[in-house]
GROMACS .gro file of N, CA and C in nm:
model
  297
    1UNK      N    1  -2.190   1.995  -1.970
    1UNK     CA    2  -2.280   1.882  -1.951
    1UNK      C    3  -2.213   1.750  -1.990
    2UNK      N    4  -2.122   1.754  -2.082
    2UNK     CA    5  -2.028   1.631  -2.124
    2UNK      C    6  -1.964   1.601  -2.022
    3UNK      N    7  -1.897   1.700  -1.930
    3UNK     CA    8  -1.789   1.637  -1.883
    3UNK      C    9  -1.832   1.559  -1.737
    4UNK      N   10  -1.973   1.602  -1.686
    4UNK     CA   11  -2.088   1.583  -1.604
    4UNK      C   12  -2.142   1.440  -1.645
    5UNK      N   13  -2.169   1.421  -1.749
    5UNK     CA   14  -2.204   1.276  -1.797
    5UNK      C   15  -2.135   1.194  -1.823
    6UNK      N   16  -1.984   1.191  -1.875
    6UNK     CA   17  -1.892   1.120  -1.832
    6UNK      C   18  -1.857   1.111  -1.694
    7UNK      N   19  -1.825   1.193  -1.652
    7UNK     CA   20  -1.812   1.155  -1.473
    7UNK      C   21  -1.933   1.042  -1.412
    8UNK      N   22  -2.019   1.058  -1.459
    8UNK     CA   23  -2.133   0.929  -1.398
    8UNK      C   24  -2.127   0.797  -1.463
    9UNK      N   25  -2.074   0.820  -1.591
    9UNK     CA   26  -2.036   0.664  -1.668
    9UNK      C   27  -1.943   0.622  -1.590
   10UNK      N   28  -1.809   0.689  -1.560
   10UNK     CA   29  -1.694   0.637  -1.477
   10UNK      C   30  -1.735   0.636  -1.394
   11UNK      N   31  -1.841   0.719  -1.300
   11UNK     CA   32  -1.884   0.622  -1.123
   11UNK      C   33  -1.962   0.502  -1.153
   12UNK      N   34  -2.047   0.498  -1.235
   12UNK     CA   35  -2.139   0.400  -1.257
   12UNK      C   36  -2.068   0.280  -1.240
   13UNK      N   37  -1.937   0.287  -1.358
   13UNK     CA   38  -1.870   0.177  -1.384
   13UNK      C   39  -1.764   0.110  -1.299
   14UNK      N   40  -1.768   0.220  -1.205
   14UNK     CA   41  -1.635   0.217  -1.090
   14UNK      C   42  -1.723   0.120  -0.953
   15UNK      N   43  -1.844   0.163  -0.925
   15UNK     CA   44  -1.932   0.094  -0.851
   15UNK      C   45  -1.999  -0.053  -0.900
   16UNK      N   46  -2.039  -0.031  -0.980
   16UNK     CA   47  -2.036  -0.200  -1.023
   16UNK      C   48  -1.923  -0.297  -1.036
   17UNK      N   49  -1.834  -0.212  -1.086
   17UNK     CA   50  -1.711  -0.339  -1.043
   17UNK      C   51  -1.678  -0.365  -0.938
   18UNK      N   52  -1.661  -0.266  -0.808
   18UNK     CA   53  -1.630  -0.297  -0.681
   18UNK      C   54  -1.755  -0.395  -0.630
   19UNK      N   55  -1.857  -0.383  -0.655
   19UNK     CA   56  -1.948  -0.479  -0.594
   19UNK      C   57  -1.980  -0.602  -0.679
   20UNK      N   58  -1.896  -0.651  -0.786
   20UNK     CA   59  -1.823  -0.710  -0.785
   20UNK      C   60  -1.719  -0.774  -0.714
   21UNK      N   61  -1.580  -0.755  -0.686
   21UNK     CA   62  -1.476  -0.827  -0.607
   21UNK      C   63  -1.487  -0.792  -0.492
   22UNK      N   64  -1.408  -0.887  -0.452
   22UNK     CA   65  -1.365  -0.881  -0.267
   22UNK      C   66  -1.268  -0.817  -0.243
   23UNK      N   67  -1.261  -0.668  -0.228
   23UNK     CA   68  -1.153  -0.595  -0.168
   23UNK      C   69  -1.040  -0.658  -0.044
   24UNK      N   70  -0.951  -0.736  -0.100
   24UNK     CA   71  -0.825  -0.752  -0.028
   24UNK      C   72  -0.774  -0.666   0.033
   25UNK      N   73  -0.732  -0.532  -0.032
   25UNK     CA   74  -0.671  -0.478   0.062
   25UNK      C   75  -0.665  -0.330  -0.005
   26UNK      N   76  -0.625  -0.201   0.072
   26UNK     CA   77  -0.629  -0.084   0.018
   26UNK      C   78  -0.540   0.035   0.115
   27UNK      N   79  -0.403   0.033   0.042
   27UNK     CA   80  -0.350   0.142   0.116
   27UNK      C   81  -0.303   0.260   0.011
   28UNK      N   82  -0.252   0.347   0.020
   28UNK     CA   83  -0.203   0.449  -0.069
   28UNK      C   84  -0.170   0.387  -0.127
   29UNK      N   85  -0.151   0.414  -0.236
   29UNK     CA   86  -0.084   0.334  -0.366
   29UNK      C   87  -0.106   0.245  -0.388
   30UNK      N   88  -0.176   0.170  -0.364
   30UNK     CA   89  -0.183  -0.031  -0.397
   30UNK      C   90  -0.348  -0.036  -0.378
   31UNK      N   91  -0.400  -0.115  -0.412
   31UNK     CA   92  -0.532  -0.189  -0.418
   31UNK      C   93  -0.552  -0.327  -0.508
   32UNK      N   94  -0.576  -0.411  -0.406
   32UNK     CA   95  -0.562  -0.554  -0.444
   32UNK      C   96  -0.668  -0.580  -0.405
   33UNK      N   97  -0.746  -0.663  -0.509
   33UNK     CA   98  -0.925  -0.686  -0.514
   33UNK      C   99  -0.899  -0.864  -0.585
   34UNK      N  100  -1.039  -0.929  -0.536
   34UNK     CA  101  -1.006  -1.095  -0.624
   34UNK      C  102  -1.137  -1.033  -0.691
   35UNK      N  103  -1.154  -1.166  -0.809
   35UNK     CA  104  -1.232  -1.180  -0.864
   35UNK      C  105  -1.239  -1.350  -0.892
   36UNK      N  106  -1.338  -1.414  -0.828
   36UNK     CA  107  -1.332  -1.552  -0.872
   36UNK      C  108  -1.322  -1.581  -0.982
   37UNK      N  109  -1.367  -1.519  -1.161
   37UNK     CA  110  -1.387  -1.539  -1.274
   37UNK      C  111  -1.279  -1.556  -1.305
   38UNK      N  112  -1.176  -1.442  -1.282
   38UNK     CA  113  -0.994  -1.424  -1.349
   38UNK      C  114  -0.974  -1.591  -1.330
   39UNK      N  115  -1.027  -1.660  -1.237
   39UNK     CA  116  -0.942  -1.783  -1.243
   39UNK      C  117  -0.928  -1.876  -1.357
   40UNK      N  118  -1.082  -1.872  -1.434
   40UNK     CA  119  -1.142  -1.954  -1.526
   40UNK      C  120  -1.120  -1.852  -1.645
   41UNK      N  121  -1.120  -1.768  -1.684
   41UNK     CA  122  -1.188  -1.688  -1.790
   41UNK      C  123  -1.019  -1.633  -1.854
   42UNK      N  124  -0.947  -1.635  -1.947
   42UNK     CA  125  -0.838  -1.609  -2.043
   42UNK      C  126  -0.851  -1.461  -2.076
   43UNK      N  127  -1.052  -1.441  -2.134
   43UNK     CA  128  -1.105  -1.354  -2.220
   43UNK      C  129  -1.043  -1.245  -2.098
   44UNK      N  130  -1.119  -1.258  -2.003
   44UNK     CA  131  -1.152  -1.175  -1.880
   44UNK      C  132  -1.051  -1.104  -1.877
   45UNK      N  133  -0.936  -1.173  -1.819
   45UNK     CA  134  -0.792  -1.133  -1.790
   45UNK      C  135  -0.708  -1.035  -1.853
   46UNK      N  136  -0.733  -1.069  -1.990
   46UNK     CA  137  -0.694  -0.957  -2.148
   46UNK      C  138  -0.761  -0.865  -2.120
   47UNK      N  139  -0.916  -0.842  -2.124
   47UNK     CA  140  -0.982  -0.705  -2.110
   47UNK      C  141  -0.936  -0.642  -1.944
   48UNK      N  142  -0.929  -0.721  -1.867
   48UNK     CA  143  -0.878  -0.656  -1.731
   48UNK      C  144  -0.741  -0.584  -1.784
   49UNK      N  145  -0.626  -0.681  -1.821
   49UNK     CA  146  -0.511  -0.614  -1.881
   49UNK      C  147  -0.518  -0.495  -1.968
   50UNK      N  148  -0.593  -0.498  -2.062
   50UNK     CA  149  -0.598  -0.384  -2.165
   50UNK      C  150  -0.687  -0.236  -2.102
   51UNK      N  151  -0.781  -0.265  -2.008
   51UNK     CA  152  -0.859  -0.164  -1.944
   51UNK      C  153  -0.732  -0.082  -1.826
   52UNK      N  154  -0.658  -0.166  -1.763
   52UNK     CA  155  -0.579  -0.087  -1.631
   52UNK      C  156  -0.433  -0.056  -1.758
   53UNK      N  157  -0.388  -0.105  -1.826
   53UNK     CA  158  -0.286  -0.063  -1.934
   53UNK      C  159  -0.304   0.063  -1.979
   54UNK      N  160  -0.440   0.113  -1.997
   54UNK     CA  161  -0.467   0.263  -2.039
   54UNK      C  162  -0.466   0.347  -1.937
   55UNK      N  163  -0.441   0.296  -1.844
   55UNK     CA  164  -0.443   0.384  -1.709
   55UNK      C  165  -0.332   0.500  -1.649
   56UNK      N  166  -0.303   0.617  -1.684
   56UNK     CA  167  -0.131   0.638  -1.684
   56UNK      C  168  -0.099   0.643  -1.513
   57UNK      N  169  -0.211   0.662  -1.469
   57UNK     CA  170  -0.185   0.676  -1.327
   57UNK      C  171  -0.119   0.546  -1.245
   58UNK      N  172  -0.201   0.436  -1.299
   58UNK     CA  173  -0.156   0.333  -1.241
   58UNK      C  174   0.020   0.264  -1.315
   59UNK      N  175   0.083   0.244  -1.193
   59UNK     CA  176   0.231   0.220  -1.231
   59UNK      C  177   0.244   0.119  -1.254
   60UNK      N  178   0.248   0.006  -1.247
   60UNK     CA  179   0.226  -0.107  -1.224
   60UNK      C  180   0.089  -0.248  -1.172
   61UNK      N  181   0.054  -0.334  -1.239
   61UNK     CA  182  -0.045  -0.394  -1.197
   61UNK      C  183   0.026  -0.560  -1.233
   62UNK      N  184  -0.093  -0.668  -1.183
   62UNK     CA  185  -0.023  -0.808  -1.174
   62UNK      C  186  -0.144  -0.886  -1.154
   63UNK      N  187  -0.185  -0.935  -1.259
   63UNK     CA  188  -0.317  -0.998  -1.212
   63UNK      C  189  -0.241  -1.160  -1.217
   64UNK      N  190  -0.307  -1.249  -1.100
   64UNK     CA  191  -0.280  -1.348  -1.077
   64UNK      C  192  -0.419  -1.479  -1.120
   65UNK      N  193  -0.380  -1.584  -1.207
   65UNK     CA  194  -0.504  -1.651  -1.261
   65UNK      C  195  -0.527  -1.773  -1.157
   66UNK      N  196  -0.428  -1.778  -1.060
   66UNK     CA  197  -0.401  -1.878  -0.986
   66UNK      C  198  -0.515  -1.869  -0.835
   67UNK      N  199  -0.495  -1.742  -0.819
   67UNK     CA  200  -0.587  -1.676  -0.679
   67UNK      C  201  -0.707  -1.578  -0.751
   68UNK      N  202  -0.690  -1.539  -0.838
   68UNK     CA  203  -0.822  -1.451  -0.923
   68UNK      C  204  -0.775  -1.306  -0.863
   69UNK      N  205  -0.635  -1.280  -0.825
   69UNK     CA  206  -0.646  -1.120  -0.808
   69UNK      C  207  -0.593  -1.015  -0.863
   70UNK      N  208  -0.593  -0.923  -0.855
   70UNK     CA  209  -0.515  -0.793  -0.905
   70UNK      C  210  -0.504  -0.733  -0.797
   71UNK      N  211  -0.383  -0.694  -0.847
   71UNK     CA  212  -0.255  -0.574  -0.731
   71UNK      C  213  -0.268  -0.470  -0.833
   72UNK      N  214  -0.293  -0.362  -0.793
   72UNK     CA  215  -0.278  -0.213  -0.859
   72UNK      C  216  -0.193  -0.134  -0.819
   73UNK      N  217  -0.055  -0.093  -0.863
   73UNK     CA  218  -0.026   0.006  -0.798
   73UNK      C  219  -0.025   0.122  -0.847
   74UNK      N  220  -0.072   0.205  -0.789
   74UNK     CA  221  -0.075   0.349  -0.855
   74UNK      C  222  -0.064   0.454  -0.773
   75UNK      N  223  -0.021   0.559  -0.879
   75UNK     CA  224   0.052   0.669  -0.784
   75UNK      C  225  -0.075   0.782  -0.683
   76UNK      N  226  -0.022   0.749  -0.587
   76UNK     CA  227  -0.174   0.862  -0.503
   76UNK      C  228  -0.175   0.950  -0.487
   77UNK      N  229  -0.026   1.031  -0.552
   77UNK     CA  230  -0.048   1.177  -0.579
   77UNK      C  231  -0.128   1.226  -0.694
   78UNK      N  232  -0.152   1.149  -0.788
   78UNK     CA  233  -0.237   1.131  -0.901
   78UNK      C  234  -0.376   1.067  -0.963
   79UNK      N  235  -0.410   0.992  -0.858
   79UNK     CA  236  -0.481   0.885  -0.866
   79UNK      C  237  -0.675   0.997  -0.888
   80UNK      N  238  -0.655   1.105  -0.838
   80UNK     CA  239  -0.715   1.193  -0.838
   80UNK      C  240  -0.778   1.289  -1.017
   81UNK      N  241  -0.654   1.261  -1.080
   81UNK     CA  242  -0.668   1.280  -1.230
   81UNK      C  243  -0.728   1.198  -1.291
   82UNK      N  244  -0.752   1.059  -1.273
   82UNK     CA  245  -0.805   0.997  -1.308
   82UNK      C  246  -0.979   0.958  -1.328
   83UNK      N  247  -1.079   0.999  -1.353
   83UNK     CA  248  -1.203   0.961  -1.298
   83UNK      C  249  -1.264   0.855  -1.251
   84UNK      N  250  -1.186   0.759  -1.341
   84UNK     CA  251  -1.276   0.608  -1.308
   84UNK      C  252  -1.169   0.589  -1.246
   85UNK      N  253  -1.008   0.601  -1.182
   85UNK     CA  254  -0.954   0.530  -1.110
   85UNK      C  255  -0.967   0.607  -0.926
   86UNK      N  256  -0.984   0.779  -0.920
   86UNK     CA  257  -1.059   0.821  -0.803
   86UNK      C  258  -1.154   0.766  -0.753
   87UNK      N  259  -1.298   0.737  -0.864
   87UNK     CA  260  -1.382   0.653  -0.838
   87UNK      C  261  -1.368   0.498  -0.761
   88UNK      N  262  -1.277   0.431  -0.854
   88UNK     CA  263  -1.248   0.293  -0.814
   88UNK      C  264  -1.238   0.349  -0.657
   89UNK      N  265  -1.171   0.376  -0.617
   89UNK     CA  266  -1.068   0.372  -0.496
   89UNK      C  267  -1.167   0.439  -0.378
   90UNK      N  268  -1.245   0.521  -0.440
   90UNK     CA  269  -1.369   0.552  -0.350
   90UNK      C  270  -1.489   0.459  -0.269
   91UNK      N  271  -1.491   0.393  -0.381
   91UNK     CA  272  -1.578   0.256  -0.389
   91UNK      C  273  -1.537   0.156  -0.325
   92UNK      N  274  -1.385   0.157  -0.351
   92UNK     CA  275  -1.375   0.005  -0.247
   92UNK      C  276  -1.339   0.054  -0.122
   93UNK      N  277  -1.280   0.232  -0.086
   93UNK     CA  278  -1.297   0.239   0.077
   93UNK      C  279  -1.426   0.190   0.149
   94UNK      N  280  -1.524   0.257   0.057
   94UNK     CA  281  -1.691   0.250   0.107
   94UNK      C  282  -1.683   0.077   0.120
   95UNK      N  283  -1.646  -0.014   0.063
   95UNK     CA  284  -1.732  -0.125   0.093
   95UNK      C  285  -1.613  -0.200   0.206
   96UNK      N  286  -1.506  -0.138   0.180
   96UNK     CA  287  -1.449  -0.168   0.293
   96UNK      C  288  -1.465  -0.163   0.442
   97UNK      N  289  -1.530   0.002   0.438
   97UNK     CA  290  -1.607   0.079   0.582
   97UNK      C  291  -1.731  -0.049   0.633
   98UNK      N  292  -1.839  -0.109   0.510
   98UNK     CA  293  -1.947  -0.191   0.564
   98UNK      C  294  -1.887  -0.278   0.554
   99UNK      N  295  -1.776  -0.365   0.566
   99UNK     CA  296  -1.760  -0.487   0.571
   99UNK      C  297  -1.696  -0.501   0.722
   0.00000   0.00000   0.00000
């Protein structure tokens, strides 16, 4: 039942952030999303940094304060181990499909 109720915290949390940003772009390995706030906000940027830093899946990331975005790259043979980063990536196909 734990591991059932964590899995819904990480979708929960994976879906509100995507409806949040504007999905830029999404191919294997990469996902690049804006966020207007990153532009203004210092705080923001650190917790964005420190949240995808714990990520082992993701290889690399680059948030930009100039355009408000993040580049993710992460590995997509793995991206699947992850809960909240499967999630992420679920979420922004879907809003990609209605846009």
């Amino acid at each position: 039942m734990a591991g059932f109720l964590a899995y819904l915290a990480q979708k929960g949390k994976a879906k509100y952030l995507v409806s949040q940003v504007q999905i830029a772009s999404l191919i294997d390995g990469r996902l690049r999303v804006i966020y207007e706030n990153l532009k203004h906000d210092a705080e923001l940027r650190q917790q964005v940094q420190q949240e995808l830093a714990q990520i082992k899946e993701i290889t690399s990331f680059t948030i930009n304060p100039v355009t408000g975005s993040v580049v993710i790259n992460y590995d997509h043979h793995k991206a699947q181990q992850n809960q909240f980063l499967a999630e992420l990536l679920v979420q922004a196909r879907l809003k990609l499909q209605r846009s």
